[in-house]
PDB file of C-alpha atoms in Angstrom:
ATOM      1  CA  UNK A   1       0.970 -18.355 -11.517  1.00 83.00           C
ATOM      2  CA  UNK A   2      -0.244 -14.662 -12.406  1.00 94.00           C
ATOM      3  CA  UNK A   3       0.042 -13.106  -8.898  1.00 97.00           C
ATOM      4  CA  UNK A   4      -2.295 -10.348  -9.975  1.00 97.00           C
ATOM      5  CA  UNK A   5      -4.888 -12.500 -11.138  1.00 97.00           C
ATOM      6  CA  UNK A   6      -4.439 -15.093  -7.806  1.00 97.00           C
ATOM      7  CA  UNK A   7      -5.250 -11.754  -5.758  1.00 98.00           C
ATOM      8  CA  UNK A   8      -8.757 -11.181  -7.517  1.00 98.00           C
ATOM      9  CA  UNK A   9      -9.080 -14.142  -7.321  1.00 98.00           C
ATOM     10  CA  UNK A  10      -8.646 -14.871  -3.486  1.00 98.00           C
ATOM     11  CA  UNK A  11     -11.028 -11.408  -3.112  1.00 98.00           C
ATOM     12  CA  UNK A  12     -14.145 -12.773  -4.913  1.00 98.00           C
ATOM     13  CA  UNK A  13     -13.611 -16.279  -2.689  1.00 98.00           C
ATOM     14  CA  UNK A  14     -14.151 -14.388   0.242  1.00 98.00           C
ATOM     15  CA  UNK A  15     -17.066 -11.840  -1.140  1.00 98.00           C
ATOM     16  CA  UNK A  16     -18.804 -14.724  -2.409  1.00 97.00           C
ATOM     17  CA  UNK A  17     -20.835 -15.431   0.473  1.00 94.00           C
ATOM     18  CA  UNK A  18     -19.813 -12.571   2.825  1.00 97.00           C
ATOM     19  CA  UNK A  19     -21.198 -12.304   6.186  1.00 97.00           C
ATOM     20  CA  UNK A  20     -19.264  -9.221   7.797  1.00 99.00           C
ATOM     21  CA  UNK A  21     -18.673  -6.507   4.308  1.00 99.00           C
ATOM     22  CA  UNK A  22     -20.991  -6.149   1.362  1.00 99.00           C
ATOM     23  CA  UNK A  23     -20.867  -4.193  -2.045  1.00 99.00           C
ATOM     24  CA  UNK A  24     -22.989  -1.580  -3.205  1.00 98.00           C
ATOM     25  CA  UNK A  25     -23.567  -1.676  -6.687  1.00 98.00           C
ATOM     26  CA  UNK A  26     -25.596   1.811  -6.710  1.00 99.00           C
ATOM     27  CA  UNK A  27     -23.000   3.213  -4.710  1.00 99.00           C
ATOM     28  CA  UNK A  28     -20.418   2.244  -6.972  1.00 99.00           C
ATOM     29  CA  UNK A  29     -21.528   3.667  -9.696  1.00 99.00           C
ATOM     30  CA  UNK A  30     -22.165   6.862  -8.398  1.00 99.00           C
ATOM     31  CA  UNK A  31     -18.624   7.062  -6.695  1.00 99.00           C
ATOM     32  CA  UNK A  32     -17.218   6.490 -10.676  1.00 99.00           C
ATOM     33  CA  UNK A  33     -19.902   9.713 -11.732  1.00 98.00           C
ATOM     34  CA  UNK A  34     -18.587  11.767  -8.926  1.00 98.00           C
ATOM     35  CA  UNK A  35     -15.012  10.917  -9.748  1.00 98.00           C
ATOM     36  CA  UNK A  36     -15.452  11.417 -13.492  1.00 98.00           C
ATOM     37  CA  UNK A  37     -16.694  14.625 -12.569  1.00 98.00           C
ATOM     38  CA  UNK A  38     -14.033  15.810 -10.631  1.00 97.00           C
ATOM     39  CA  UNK A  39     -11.197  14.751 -12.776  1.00 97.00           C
ATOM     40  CA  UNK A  40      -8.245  12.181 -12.451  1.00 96.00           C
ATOM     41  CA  UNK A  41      -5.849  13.390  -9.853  1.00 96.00           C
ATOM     42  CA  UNK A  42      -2.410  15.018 -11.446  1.00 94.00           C
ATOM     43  CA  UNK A  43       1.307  13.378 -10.245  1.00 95.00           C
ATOM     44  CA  UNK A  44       4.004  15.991 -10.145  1.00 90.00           C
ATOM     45  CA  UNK A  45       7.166  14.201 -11.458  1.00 92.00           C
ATOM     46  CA  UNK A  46      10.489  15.909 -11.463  1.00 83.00           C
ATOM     47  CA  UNK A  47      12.709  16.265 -14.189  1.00 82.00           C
ATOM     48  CA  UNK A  48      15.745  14.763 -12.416  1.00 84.00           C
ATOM     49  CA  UNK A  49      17.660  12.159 -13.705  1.00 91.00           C
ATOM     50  CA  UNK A  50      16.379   8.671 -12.217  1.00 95.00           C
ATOM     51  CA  UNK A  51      19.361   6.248 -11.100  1.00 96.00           C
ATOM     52  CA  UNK A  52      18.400   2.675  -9.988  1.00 97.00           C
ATOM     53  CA  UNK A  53      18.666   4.571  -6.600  1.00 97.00           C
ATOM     54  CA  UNK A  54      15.753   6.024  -6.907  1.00 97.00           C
ATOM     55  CA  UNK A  55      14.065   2.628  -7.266  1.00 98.00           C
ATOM     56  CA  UNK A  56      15.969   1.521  -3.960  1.00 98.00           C
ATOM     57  CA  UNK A  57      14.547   3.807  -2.263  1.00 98.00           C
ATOM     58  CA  UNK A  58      11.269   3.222  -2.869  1.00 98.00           C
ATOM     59  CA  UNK A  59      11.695  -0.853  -2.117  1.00 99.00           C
ATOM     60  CA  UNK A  60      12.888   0.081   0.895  1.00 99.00           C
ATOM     61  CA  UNK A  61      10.453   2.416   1.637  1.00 98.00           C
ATOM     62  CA  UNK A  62       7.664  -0.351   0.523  1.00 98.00           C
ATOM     63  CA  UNK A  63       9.422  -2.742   2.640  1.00 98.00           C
ATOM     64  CA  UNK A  64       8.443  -1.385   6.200  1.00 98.00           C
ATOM     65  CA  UNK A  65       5.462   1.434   4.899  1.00 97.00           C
ATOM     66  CA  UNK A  66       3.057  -0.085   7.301  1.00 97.00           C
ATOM     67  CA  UNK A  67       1.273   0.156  10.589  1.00 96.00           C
ATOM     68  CA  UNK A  68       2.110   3.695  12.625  1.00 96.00           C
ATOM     69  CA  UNK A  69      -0.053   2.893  15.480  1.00 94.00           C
ATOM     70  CA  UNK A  70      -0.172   1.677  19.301  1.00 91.00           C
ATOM     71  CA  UNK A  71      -3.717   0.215  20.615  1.00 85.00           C
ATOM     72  CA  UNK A  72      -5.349   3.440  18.301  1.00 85.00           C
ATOM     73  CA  UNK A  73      -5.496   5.370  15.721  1.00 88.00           C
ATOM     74  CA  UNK A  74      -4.082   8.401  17.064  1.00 86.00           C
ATOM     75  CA  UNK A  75      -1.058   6.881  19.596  1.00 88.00           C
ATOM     76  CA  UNK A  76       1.845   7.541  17.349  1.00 92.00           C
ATOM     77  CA  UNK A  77       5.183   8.223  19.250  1.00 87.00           C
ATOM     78  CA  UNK A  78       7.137  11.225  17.908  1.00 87.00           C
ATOM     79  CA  UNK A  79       3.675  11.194  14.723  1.00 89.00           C
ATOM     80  CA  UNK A  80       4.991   8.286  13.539  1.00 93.00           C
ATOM     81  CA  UNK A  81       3.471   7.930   9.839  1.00 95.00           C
ATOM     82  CA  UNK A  82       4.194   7.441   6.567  1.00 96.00           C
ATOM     83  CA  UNK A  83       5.384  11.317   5.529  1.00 96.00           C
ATOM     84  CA  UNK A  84       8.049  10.453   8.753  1.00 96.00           C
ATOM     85  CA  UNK A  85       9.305   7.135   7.679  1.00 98.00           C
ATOM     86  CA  UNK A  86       9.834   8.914   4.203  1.00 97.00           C
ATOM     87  CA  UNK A  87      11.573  11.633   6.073  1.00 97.00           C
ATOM     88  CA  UNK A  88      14.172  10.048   7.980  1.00 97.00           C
ATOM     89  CA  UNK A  89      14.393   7.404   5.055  1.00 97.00           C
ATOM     90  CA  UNK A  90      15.703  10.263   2.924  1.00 97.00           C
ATOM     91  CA  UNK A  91      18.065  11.356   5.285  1.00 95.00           C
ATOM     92  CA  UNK A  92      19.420   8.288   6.062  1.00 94.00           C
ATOM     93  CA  UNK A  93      19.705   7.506   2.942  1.00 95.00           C
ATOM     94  CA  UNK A  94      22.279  10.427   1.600  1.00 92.00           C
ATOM     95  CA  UNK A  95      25.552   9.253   2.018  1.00 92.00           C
ATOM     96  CA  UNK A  96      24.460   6.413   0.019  1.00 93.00           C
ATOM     97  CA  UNK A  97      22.892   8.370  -2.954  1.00 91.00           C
ATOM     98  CA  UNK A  98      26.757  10.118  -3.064  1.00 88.00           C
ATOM     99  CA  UNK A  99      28.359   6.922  -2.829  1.00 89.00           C
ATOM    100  CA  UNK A 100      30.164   7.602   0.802  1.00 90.00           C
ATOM    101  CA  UNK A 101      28.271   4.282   2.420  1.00 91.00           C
ATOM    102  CA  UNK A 102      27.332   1.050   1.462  1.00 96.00           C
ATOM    103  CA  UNK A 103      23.841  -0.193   1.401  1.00 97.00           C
ATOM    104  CA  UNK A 104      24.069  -2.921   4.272  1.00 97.00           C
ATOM    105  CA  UNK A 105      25.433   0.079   6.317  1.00 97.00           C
ATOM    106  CA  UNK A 106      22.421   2.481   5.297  1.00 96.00           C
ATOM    107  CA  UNK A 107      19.833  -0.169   5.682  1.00 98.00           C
ATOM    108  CA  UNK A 108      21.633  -0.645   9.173  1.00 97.00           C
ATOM    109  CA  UNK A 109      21.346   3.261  10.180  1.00 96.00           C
ATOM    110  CA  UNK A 110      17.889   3.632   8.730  1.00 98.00           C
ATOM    111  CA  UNK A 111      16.456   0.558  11.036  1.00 98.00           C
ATOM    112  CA  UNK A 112      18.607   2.565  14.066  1.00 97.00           C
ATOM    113  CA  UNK A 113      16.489   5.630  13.126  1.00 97.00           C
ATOM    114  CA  UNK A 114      12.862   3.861  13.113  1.00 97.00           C
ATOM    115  CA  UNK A 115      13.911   2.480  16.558  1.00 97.00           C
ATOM    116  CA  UNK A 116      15.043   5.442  17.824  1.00 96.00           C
ATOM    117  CA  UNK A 117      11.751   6.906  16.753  1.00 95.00           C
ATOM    118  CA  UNK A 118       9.747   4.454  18.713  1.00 95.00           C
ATOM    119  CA  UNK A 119       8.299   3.211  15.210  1.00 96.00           C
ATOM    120  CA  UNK A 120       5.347   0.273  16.286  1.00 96.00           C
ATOM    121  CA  UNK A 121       6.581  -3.329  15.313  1.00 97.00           C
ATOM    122  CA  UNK A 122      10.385  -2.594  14.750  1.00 97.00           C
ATOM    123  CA  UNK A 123      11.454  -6.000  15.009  1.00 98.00           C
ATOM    124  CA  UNK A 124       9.178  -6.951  11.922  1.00 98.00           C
ATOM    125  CA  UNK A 125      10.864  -3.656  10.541  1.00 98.00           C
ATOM    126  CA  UNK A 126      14.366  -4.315  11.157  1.00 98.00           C
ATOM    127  CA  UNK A 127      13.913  -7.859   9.641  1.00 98.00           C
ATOM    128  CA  UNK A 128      12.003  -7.034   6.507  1.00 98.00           C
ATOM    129  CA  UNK A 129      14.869  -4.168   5.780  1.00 98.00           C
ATOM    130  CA  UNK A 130      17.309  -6.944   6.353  1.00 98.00           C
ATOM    131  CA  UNK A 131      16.126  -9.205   3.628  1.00 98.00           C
ATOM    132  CA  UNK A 132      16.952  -6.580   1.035  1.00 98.00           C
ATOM    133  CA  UNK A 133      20.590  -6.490   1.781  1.00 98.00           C
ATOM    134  CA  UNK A 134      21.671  -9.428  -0.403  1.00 96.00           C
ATOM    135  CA  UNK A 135      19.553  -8.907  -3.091  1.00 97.00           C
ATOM    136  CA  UNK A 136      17.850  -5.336  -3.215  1.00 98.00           C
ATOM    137  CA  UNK A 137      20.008  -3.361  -5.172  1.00 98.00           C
ATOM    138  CA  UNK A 138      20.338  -6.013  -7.944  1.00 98.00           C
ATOM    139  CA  UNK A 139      16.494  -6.192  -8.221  1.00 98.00           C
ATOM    140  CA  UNK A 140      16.431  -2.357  -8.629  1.00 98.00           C
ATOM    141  CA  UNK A 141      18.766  -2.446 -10.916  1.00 98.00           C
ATOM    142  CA  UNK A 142      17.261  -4.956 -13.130  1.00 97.00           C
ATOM    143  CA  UNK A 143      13.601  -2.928 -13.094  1.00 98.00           C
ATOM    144  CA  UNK A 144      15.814   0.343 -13.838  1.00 97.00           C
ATOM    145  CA  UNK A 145      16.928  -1.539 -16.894  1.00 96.00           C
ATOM    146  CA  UNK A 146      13.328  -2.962 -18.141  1.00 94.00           C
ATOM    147  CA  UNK A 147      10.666  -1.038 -16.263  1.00 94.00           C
ATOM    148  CA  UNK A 148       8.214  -2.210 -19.272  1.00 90.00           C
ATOM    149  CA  UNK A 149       5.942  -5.026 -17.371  1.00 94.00           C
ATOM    150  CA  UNK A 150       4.947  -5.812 -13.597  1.00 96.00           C
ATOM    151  CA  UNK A 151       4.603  -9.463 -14.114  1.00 95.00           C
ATOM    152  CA  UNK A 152       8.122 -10.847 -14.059  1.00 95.00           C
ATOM    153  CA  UNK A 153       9.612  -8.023 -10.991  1.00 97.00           C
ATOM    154  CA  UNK A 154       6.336  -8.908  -9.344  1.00 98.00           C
ATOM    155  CA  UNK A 155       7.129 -12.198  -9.013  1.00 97.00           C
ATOM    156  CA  UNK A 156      10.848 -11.631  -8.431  1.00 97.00           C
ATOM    157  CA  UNK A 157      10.171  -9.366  -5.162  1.00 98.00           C
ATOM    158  CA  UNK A 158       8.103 -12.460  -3.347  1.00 96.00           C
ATOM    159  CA  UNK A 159      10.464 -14.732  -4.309  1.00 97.00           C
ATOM    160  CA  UNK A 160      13.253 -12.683  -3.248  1.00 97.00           C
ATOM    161  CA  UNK A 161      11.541 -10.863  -0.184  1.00 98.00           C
ATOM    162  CA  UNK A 162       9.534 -13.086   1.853  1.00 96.00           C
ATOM    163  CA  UNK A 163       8.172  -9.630   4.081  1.00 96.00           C
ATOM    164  CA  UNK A 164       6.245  -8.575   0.661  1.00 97.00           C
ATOM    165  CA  UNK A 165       5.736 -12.115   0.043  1.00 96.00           C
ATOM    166  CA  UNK A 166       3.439 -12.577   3.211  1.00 95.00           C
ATOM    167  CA  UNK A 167      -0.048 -10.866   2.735  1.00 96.00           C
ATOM    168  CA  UNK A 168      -2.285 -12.843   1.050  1.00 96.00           C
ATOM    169  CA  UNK A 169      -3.462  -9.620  -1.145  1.00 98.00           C
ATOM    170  CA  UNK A 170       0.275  -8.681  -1.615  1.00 98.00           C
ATOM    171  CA  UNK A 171      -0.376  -4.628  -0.666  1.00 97.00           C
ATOM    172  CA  UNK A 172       3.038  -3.226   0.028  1.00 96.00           C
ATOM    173  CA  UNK A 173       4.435  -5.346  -3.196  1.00 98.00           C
ATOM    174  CA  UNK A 174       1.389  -3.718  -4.964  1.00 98.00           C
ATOM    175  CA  UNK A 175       1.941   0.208  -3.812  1.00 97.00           C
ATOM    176  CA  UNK A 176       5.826  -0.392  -4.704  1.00 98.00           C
ATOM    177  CA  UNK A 177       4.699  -0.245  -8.380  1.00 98.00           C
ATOM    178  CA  UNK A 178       2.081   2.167  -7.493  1.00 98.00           C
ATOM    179  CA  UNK A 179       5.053   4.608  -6.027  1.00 98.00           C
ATOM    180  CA  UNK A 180       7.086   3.875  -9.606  1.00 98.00           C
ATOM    181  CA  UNK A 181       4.195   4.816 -11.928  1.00 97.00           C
ATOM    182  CA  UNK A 182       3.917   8.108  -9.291  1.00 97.00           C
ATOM    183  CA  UNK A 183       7.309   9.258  -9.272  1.00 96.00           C
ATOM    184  CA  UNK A 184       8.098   8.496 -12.669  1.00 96.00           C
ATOM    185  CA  UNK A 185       4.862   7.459 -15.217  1.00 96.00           C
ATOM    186  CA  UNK A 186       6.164   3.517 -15.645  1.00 97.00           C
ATOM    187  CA  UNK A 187       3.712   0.563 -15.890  1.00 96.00           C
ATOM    188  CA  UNK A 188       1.142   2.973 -16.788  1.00 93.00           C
ATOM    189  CA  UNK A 189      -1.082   0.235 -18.809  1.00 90.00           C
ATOM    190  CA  UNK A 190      -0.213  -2.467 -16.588  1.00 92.00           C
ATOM    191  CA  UNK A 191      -1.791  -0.964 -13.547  1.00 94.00           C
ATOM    192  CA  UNK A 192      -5.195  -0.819 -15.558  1.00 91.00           C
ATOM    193  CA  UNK A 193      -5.182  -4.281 -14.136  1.00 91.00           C
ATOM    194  CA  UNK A 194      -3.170  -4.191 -11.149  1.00 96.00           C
ATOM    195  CA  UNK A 195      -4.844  -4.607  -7.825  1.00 97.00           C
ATOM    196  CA  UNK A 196      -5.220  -1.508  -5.364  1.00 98.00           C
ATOM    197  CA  UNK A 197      -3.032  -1.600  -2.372  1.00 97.00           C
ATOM    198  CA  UNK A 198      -5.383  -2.208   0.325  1.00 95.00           C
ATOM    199  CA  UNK A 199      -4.956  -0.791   3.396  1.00 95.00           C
ATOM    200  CA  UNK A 200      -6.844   1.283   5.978  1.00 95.00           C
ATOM    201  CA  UNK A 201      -8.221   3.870   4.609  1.00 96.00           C
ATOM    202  CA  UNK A 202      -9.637   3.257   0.895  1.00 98.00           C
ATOM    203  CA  UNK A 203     -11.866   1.048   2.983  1.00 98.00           C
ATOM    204  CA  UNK A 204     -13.131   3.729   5.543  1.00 97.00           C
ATOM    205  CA  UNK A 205     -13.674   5.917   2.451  1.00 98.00           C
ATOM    206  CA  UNK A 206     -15.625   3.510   0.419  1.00 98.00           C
ATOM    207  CA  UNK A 207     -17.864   2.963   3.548  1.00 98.00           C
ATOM    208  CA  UNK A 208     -18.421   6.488   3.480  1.00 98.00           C
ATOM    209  CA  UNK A 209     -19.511   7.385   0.039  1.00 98.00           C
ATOM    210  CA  UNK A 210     -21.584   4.062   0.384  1.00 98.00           C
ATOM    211  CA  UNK A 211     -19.818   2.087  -1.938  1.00 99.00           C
ATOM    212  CA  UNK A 212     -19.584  -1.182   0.590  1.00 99.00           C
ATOM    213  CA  UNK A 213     -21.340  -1.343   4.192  1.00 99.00           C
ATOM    214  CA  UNK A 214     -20.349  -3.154   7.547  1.00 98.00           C
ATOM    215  CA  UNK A 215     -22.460  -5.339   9.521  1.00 98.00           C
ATOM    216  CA  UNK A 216     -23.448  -3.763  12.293  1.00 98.00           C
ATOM    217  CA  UNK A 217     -21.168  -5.940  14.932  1.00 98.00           C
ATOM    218  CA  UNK A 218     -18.294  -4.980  12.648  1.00 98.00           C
ATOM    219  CA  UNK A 219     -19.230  -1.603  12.537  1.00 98.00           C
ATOM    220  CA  UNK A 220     -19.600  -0.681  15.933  1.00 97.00           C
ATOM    221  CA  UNK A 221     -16.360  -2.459  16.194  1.00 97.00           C
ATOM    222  CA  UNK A 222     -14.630   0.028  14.261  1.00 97.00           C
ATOM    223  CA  UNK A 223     -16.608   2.997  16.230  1.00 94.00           C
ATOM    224  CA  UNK A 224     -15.125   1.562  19.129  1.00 94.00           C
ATOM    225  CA  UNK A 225     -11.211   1.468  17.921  1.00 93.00           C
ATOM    226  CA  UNK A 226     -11.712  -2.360  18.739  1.00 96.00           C
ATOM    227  CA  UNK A 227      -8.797  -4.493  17.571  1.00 96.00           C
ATOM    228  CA  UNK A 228      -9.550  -7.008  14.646  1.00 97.00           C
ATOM    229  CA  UNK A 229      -7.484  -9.619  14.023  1.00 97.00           C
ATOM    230  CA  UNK A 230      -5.544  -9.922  11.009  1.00 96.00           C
ATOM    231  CA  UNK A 231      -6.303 -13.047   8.595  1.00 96.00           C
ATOM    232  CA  UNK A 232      -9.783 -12.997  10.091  1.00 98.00           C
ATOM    233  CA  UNK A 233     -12.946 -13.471   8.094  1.00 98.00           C
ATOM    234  CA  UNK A 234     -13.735 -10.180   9.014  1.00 98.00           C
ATOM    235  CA  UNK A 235     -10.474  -8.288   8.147  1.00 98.00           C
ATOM    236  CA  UNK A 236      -9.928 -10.228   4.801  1.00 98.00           C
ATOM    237  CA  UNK A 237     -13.762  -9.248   3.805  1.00 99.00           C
ATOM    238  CA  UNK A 238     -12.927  -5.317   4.560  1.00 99.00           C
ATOM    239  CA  UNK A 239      -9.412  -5.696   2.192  1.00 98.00           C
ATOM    240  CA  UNK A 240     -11.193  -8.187  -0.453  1.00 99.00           C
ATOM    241  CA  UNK A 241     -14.123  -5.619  -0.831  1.00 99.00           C
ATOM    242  CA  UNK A 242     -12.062  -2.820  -1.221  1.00 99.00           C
ATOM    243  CA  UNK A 243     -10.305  -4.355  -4.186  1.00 99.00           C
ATOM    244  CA  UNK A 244     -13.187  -5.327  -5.813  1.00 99.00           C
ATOM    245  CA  UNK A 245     -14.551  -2.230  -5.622  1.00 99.00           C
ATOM    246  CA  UNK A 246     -11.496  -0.365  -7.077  1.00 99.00           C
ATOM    247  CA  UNK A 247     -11.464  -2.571  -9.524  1.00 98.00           C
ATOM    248  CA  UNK A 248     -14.866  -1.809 -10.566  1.00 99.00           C
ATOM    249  CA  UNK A 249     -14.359   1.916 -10.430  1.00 99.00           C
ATOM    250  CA  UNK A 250     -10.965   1.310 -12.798  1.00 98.00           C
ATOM    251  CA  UNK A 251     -13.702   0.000 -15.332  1.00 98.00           C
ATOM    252  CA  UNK A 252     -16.395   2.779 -14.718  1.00 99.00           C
ATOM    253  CA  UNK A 253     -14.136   5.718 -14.937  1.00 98.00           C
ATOM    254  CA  UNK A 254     -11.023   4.594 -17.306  1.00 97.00           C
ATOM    255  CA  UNK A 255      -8.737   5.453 -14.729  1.00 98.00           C
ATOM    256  CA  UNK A 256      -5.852   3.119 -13.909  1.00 97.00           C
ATOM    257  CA  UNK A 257      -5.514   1.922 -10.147  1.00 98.00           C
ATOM    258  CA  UNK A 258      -2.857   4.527  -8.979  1.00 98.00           C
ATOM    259  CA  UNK A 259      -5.167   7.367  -9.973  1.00 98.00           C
ATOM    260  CA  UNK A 260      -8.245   5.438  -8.340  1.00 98.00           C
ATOM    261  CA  UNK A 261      -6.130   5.135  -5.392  1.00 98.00           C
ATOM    262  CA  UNK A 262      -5.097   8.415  -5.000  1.00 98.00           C
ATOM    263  CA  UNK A 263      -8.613  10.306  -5.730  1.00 98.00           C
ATOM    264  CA  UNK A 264      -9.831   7.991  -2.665  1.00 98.00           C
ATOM    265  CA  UNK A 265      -6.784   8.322  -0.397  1.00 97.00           C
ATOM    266  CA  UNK A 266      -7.201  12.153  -1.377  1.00 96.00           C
ATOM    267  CA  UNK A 267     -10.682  11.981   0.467  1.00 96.00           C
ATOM    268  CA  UNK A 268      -9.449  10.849   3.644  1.00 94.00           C
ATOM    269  CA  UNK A 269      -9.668  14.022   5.731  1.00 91.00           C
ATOM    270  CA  UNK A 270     -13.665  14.341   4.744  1.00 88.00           C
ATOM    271  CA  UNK A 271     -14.306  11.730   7.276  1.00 94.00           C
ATOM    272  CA  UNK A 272     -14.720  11.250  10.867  1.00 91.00           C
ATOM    273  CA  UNK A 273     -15.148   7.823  11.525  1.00 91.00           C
ATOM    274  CA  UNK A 274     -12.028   5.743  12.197  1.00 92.00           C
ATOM    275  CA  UNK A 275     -10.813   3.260  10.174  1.00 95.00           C
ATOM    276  CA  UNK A 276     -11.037  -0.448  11.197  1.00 97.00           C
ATOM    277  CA  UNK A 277      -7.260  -1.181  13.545  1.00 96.00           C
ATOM    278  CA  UNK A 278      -5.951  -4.445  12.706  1.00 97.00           C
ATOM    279  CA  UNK A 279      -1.541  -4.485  13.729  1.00 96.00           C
ATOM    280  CA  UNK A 280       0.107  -6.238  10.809  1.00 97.00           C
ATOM    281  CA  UNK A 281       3.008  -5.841   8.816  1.00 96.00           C
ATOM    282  CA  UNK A 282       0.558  -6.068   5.477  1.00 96.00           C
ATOM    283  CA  UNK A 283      -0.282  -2.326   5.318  1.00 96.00           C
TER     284      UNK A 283
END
């Protein structure tokens, strides 16, 4: 099976005869002028040497980057986001990168820290983070060795990790590659055909520049910070359209997903309107 591929797949099933989230062709292509005209966002890569702990921290990272939230938007104990899990990842994480503590033990202080934090869903945390301890370092260490396809460590990490293994459109596996071509420019043709991690917030601003639109029970359920349910028609429509749609702006503009991702991510702060809440472990 071609994961990638089984993801597109799944997205046009459920856009085929949508009833809650619909595509805007018009708006689509006008997205891919503006963003042509702007230019392709720039990464700013350091120079240090990468070690296969680099790539460990970025699985574990990828492993619980998802869902700051209580109830809304804007309930975050301590600001709970991703810039903070990053921060107290890297501290946590320093003894390791000089070799004075094992990885169980890190992974061990680093779930502490999250829960200390108040971090939303920390038992779903604490067990995702513990399914890397057997295996995680050896699967970094194998993509720091052969970093030249997605395919094969794609398939590795859901075999491996079922917590990555367990959204149907496979986000935080997705934005683990995403975070590789970032930080260091590998897999730069593959993502030209991975999918975009989908999350909150391309959605909200591909709603906005008119690229896909809600129906209006949907929409005023997202005005109203209104719950929806994850795996529901409604929530896999919002997540299915937004790959689609980056997709189809990958083709328009030439741009590979990461940069597509990041010129739209980039654009968050223009808007006002919330983005849909849905507590999961998927993004």
């Amino acid at each position: 099976m071609n994961l990638v591929k089984n993801v597109y797949e799944l997205s046009e099933r459920f856009m085929k005869d949508s009833k809650h989230v619909f595509l805007i062709e018009a708006g689509i292509e006008n997205m891919a002028k503006r963003m042509i005209e702007n230019g392709k966002p720039q990464y700013n890569r350091s120079n240090d040497k990468i070690t296969y702990k680099d790539i460990v921290f970025e699985l574990v990272a990828s492993s619980v980057n998802y869902c700051y939230w209580y109830s809304q938007h804007d309930i975050r104990p301590n600001g709970s986001s991703s810039s903070s899990m990053y921060n107290i990842l890297a501290d946590s994480f320093q003894e390791y990168i000089n070799d004075e503590m094992s990885f169980e033990r890190v992974i061990k202080r680093f779930g502490a820290n999250l829960s200390k934090e108040r971090f939303p869903l920390i038992e779903e945390r604490i067990r995702h983070l513990n399914q890397l301890v057997e295996n995680g370092e050896n699967f970094a260490k194998a993509i720091y060795l052969d970093h030249n396809s997605i395919d094969i460590p794609l398939m590795e990490m859901v075999l491996s990790f079922p917590g990555f293994a367990s959204d149907i459109f496979l986000k935080r596996a997705s934005l683990f590659f995403l975070q590789l071509f970032r930080r260091f420019g590998w897999y730069e043709s593959d993502l030209h055909s991975l999918h975009v991690p989908a999350d909150y917030q391309i959605p909200r601003v591909l709603e906005y520049y008119d690229c896909i639109v809600y129906e209006d029970e949907l929409d005023d359920a997202i005005h109203e910070s209104i719950i929806i349910v994850k795996n529901s028609r409604p929530e896999c429509e919002i997540r299915a359209a937004t790959i689609l749609v980056v997709k189809k702006l990958c083709e328009l503009t030439k741009w590979n997903v990461s940069e597509v991702d990041t010129y739209l991510f980039m654009k968050r702060d223009d808007i006002e309107k919330p983005f849909h809440l849905t507590i999961t472990t998927d993004y």
